[in-house]
Amino acid sequence: MPELTTMQSIFRTAMANLPAAVNIVTTDGPAGRCGMTVTAVCSVTDSPPTALVCVNQNSVMHNVFRNNGRVGINVLSGDDEELAMHFAGATQVAMADRFQWDIWEEDTDDGVPILRAAHVVLAGRIADSKTVGSHSVMFVELDRVQTREHGDSLVYFQRKFHRLSVPVESPDWLFYDEWSDPITVTPALVPAAAGGK
């Protein structure tokens, strides 16, 4: 493996400080069944609902995903760290054995393995794929979107897993995001104008 450049090392350290949801991305079909733990997942658009997944082209699973053409994105719950380690290849459990555990939905129409306890489930077809450096960016057009209302999430930050819990009470203000209305702030949180008016 070639030695990293200074910029590559700095970039990897920076990305390690970018908190990210932990996902098990799965596929099944003529090319085989497999899954991997990834954090390189994000939304693209809601017209049509599309997410992207980045897969290293050197991974033995890369062509399995590409040739099957369907992807399941299982966003992990806060208590799924051990499962994330299995699908990251950090244990000695064979791929086939992982899918024998009683944690998967049965007889689904998605065509991909879906975790029953996933915090969020996204499933769909690979509508497009772009090569960027060492990775393929796979754009998944979704035909299933499911969210569990309650529960914690598993995130990866500074090369460690962390459990992210929902606050007991929501604050009076809301952050803006691309899917919501613009930020709203209660009058009590708005600074008074100069001169106290």
mmCIF file of C-alpha atoms in Angstrom:
data_model
loop_
_atom_site.group_PDB
_atom_site.id
_atom_site.type_symbol
_atom_site.label_atom_id
_atom_site.label_comp_id
_atom_site.label_asym_id
_atom_site.label_seq_id
_atom_site.Cartn_x
_atom_site.Cartn_y
_atom_site.Cartn_z
ATOM 1 C CA MET A 1 0.000 0.000 0.000
ATOM 2 C CA PRO A 2 1.494 3.368 -1.012
ATOM 3 C CA GLU A 3 2.509 5.760 1.730
ATOM 4 C CA LEU A 4 0.013 8.527 2.402
ATOM 5 C CA THR A 5 0.875 12.067 1.404
ATOM 6 C CA THR A 6 0.791 14.798 4.035
ATOM 7 C CA MET A 7 -2.483 16.140 2.639
ATOM 8 C CA GLN A 8 -4.059 12.678 2.677
ATOM 9 C CA SER A 9 -3.102 12.213 6.329
ATOM 10 C CA ILE A 10 -4.486 15.621 7.272
ATOM 11 C CA PHE A 11 -7.674 14.899 5.346
ATOM 12 C CA ARG A 12 -8.202 11.543 7.089
ATOM 13 C CA THR A 13 -7.708 13.155 10.483
ATOM 14 C CA ALA A 14 -10.203 15.867 9.578
ATOM 15 C CA MET A 15 -12.788 13.288 8.472
ATOM 16 C CA ALA A 16 -12.263 11.388 11.734
ATOM 17 C CA ASN A 17 -13.491 14.538 13.454
ATOM 18 C CA LEU A 18 -16.656 14.668 11.362
ATOM 19 C CA PRO A 19 -19.343 12.807 13.358
ATOM 20 C CA ALA A 20 -21.271 10.400 11.164
ATOM 21 C CA ALA A 21 -24.105 7.927 11.497
ATOM 22 C CA VAL A 22 -23.060 4.272 11.356
ATOM 23 C CA ASN A 23 -24.797 2.136 8.740
ATOM 24 C CA ILE A 24 -24.776 -1.456 7.576
ATOM 25 C CA VAL A 25 -25.230 -1.367 3.821
ATOM 26 C CA THR A 26 -26.490 -4.622 2.331
ATOM 27 C CA THR A 27 -27.265 -6.230 -1.003
ATOM 28 C CA ASP A 28 -28.530 -9.531 -2.331
ATOM 29 C CA GLY A 29 -29.017 -10.951 -5.795
ATOM 30 C CA PRO A 30 -27.297 -12.930 -8.564
ATOM 31 C CA ALA A 31 -23.846 -11.634 -7.546
ATOM 32 C CA GLY A 32 -24.304 -12.753 -3.933
ATOM 33 C CA ARG A 33 -25.347 -11.494 -0.513
ATOM 34 C CA CYS A 34 -23.130 -9.236 1.574
ATOM 35 C CA GLY A 35 -23.034 -6.254 3.874
ATOM 36 C CA MET A 36 -20.515 -3.751 5.178
ATOM 37 C CA THR A 37 -20.308 -1.092 7.857
ATOM 38 C CA VAL A 38 -19.999 2.384 6.357
ATOM 39 C CA THR A 39 -20.317 6.009 7.401
ATOM 40 C CA ALA A 40 -20.080 7.423 3.861
ATOM 41 C CA VAL A 41 -23.846 7.740 3.372
ATOM 42 C CA CYS A 42 -25.800 10.942 2.864
ATOM 43 C CA SER A 43 -28.934 12.390 1.326
ATOM 44 C CA VAL A 44 -28.887 13.773 -2.215
ATOM 45 C CA THR A 45 -32.422 14.941 -3.004
ATOM 46 C CA ASP A 46 -36.057 14.219 -2.232
ATOM 47 C CA SER A 47 -37.108 14.555 -5.883
ATOM 48 C CA PRO A 48 -36.966 11.607 -6.275
ATOM 49 C CA PRO A 49 -35.790 10.452 -2.809
ATOM 50 C CA THR A 50 -32.146 9.541 -3.343
ATOM 51 C CA ALA A 51 -29.200 8.749 -1.075
ATOM 52 C CA LEU A 52 -25.581 8.100 -1.938
ATOM 53 C CA VAL A 53 -23.215 5.430 -0.675
ATOM 54 C CA CYS A 54 -19.454 5.456 -1.233
ATOM 55 C CA VAL A 55 -17.796 2.057 -1.685
ATOM 56 C CA ASN A 56 -14.056 1.455 -2.045
ATOM 57 C CA GLN A 57 -13.307 -0.119 -5.419
ATOM 58 C CA ASN A 58 -10.675 -2.334 -3.793
ATOM 59 C CA SER A 59 -13.314 -3.973 -1.601
ATOM 60 C CA VAL A 60 -14.254 -7.520 -2.599
ATOM 61 C CA MET A 61 -17.882 -6.427 -2.117
ATOM 62 C CA HIS A 62 -17.720 -3.515 -4.542
ATOM 63 C CA ASN A 63 -18.730 -5.513 -7.610
ATOM 64 C CA VAL A 64 -21.345 -7.464 -5.663
ATOM 65 C CA PHE A 65 -23.186 -4.214 -4.934
ATOM 66 C CA ARG A 66 -22.721 -2.909 -8.445
ATOM 67 C CA ASN A 67 -23.842 -6.097 -10.181
ATOM 68 C CA ASN A 68 -26.860 -6.712 -7.941
ATOM 69 C CA GLY A 69 -28.043 -3.163 -8.461
ATOM 70 C CA ARG A 70 -30.045 -2.943 -5.222
ATOM 71 C CA VAL A 71 -28.935 -1.577 -1.866
ATOM 72 C CA GLY A 72 -30.307 -1.557 1.657
ATOM 73 C CA ILE A 73 -29.095 1.117 4.074
ATOM 74 C CA ASN A 74 -29.649 0.128 7.702
ATOM 75 C CA VAL A 75 -28.946 3.064 10.042
ATOM 76 C CA LEU A 76 -27.814 1.507 13.311
ATOM 77 C CA SER A 77 -29.270 2.051 16.748
ATOM 78 C CA GLY A 78 -27.199 3.028 19.749
ATOM 79 C CA ASP A 79 -26.816 -0.534 21.020
ATOM 80 C CA ASP A 80 -25.525 -1.969 17.706
ATOM 81 C CA GLU A 81 -21.792 -1.355 18.149
ATOM 82 C CA GLU A 82 -20.983 -5.078 18.180
ATOM 83 C CA LEU A 83 -22.955 -5.583 14.980
ATOM 84 C CA ALA A 84 -21.065 -2.712 13.370
ATOM 85 C CA MET A 85 -17.785 -4.407 14.272
ATOM 86 C CA HIS A 86 -18.905 -7.683 12.686
ATOM 87 C CA PHE A 87 -19.772 -5.987 9.391
ATOM 88 C CA ALA A 88 -16.603 -3.921 9.495
ATOM 89 C CA GLY A 89 -14.680 -7.208 9.271
ATOM 90 C CA ALA A 90 -13.203 -6.771 12.740
ATOM 91 C CA THR A 91 -14.331 -10.215 13.917
ATOM 92 C CA GLN A 92 -13.896 -13.747 12.660
ATOM 93 C CA VAL A 93 -17.601 -14.290 11.873
ATOM 94 C CA ALA A 94 -18.130 -15.363 8.263
ATOM 95 C CA MET A 95 -20.415 -13.270 6.072
ATOM 96 C CA ALA A 96 -22.899 -16.107 5.558
ATOM 97 C CA ASP A 97 -23.155 -16.665 9.314
ATOM 98 C CA ARG A 98 -23.984 -13.007 9.948
ATOM 99 C CA PHE A 99 -27.114 -13.366 7.857
ATOM 100 C CA GLN A 100 -28.218 -16.437 9.821
ATOM 101 C CA TRP A 101 -28.758 -14.400 12.985
ATOM 102 C CA ASP A 102 -32.365 -13.731 13.978
ATOM 103 C CA ILE A 103 -32.104 -9.983 13.420
ATOM 104 C CA TRP A 104 -33.257 -9.712 9.808
ATOM 105 C CA GLU A 105 -36.696 -9.180 8.336
ATOM 106 C CA GLU A 106 -38.117 -12.199 6.558
ATOM 107 C CA ASP A 107 -39.940 -12.361 3.233
ATOM 108 C CA THR A 108 -39.578 -8.689 2.382
ATOM 109 C CA ASP A 109 -40.169 -7.268 -1.072
ATOM 110 C CA ASP A 110 -37.025 -5.152 -0.871
ATOM 111 C CA GLY A 111 -34.708 -7.827 -2.255
ATOM 112 C CA VAL A 112 -32.008 -6.845 0.250
ATOM 113 C CA PRO A 113 -31.349 -7.786 3.897
ATOM 114 C CA ILE A 114 -33.116 -5.378 6.274
ATOM 115 C CA LEU A 115 -32.412 -5.165 10.005
ATOM 116 C CA ARG A 116 -35.589 -5.375 12.068
ATOM 117 C CA ALA A 117 -34.200 -3.020 14.727
ATOM 118 C CA ALA A 118 -32.628 -0.462 12.379
ATOM 119 C CA HIS A 119 -33.149 3.157 13.437
ATOM 120 C CA VAL A 120 -33.794 4.059 9.801
ATOM 121 C CA VAL A 121 -34.268 1.790 6.775
ATOM 122 C CA LEU A 122 -33.604 2.957 3.221
ATOM 123 C CA ALA A 123 -33.784 0.611 0.243
ATOM 124 C CA GLY A 124 -33.684 1.092 -3.488
ATOM 125 C CA ARG A 125 -31.925 0.606 -6.798
ATOM 126 C CA ILE A 126 -28.584 2.005 -7.888
ATOM 127 C CA ALA A 127 -29.719 4.600 -10.410
ATOM 128 C CA ASP A 128 -26.236 5.926 -11.181
ATOM 129 C CA SER A 129 -22.624 5.467 -10.148
ATOM 130 C CA LYS A 130 -19.610 7.771 -10.446
ATOM 131 C CA THR A 131 -15.944 6.949 -9.975
ATOM 132 C CA VAL A 132 -14.118 9.420 -7.740
ATOM 133 C CA GLY A 133 -10.530 8.458 -6.973
ATOM 134 C CA SER A 134 -10.487 5.134 -5.122
ATOM 135 C CA HIS A 135 -14.250 4.961 -4.576
ATOM 136 C CA SER A 136 -17.505 4.515 -6.435
ATOM 137 C CA VAL A 137 -20.243 6.945 -5.463
ATOM 138 C CA MET A 138 -23.478 4.990 -5.860
ATOM 139 C CA PHE A 139 -26.698 6.984 -6.114
ATOM 140 C CA VAL A 140 -29.560 4.941 -4.703
ATOM 141 C CA GLU A 141 -33.079 5.887 -5.786
ATOM 142 C CA LEU A 142 -35.232 4.839 -2.853
ATOM 143 C CA ASP A 143 -38.487 2.902 -2.906
ATOM 144 C CA ARG A 144 -38.587 2.272 0.845
ATOM 145 C CA VAL A 145 -38.011 4.802 3.626
ATOM 146 C CA GLN A 146 -38.828 3.845 7.193
ATOM 147 C CA THR A 147 -37.971 5.588 10.473
ATOM 148 C CA ARG A 148 -38.310 4.297 14.004
ATOM 149 C CA GLU A 149 -39.817 7.017 16.155
ATOM 150 C CA HIS A 150 -37.887 6.307 19.352
ATOM 151 C CA GLY A 151 -34.393 5.128 20.179
ATOM 152 C CA ASP A 152 -30.770 6.201 20.215
ATOM 153 C CA SER A 153 -28.404 6.354 17.271
ATOM 154 C CA LEU A 154 -24.859 5.056 16.799
ATOM 155 C CA VAL A 155 -22.309 7.564 15.525
ATOM 156 C CA TYR A 156 -18.601 7.366 14.717
ATOM 157 C CA PHE A 157 -16.381 10.220 15.926
ATOM 158 C CA GLN A 158 -12.599 10.416 16.433
ATOM 159 C CA ARG A 159 -12.284 6.774 15.379
ATOM 160 C CA LYS A 160 -14.618 5.547 18.130
ATOM 161 C CA PHE A 161 -18.286 4.592 18.373
ATOM 162 C CA HIS A 162 -20.584 6.794 20.449
ATOM 163 C CA ARG A 163 -24.205 6.484 21.483
ATOM 164 C CA LEU A 164 -26.252 9.552 20.609
ATOM 165 C CA SER A 165 -29.371 9.984 22.735
ATOM 166 C CA VAL A 166 -32.393 12.166 22.092
ATOM 167 C CA PRO A 167 -32.759 14.983 24.654
ATOM 168 C CA VAL A 168 -35.563 14.482 27.143
ATOM 169 C CA GLU A 169 -37.008 17.871 26.247
ATOM 170 C CA SER A 170 -36.675 19.692 22.951
ATOM 171 C CA PRO A 171 -35.235 23.224 23.082
ATOM 172 C CA ASP A 172 -37.328 26.280 22.243
ATOM 173 C CA TRP A 173 -35.355 26.879 19.063
ATOM 174 C CA LEU A 174 -34.822 24.823 15.942
ATOM 175 C CA PHE A 175 -31.772 24.552 13.736
ATOM 176 C CA TYR A 176 -32.321 25.084 10.035
ATOM 177 C CA ASP A 177 -31.825 22.141 7.727
ATOM 178 C CA GLU A 178 -32.506 21.685 4.058
ATOM 179 C CA TRP A 179 -35.725 19.728 4.642
ATOM 180 C CA SER A 180 -37.392 22.048 7.179
ATOM 181 C CA ASP A 181 -38.723 25.556 7.419
ATOM 182 C CA PRO A 182 -36.178 28.308 8.130
ATOM 183 C CA ILE A 183 -34.828 28.587 11.651
ATOM 184 C CA THR A 184 -37.277 29.836 14.284
ATOM 185 C CA VAL A 185 -36.236 31.471 17.540
ATOM 186 C CA THR A 186 -38.361 32.315 20.566
ATOM 187 C CA PRO A 187 -38.447 36.025 21.487
ATOM 188 C CA ALA A 188 -36.706 35.259 24.781
ATOM 189 C CA LEU A 189 -33.628 34.107 22.898
ATOM 190 C CA VAL A 190 -33.411 37.114 20.565
ATOM 191 C CA PRO A 191 -30.819 39.659 21.847
ATOM 192 C CA ALA A 192 -32.222 43.052 22.726
ATOM 193 C CA ALA A 193 -31.426 45.873 20.345
ATOM 194 C CA ALA A 194 -28.757 48.401 21.278
ATOM 195 C CA GLY A 195 -29.973 50.800 23.921
ATOM 196 C CA GLY A 196 -32.271 48.188 25.445
ATOM 197 C CA LYS A 197 -35.110 48.744 22.951
#
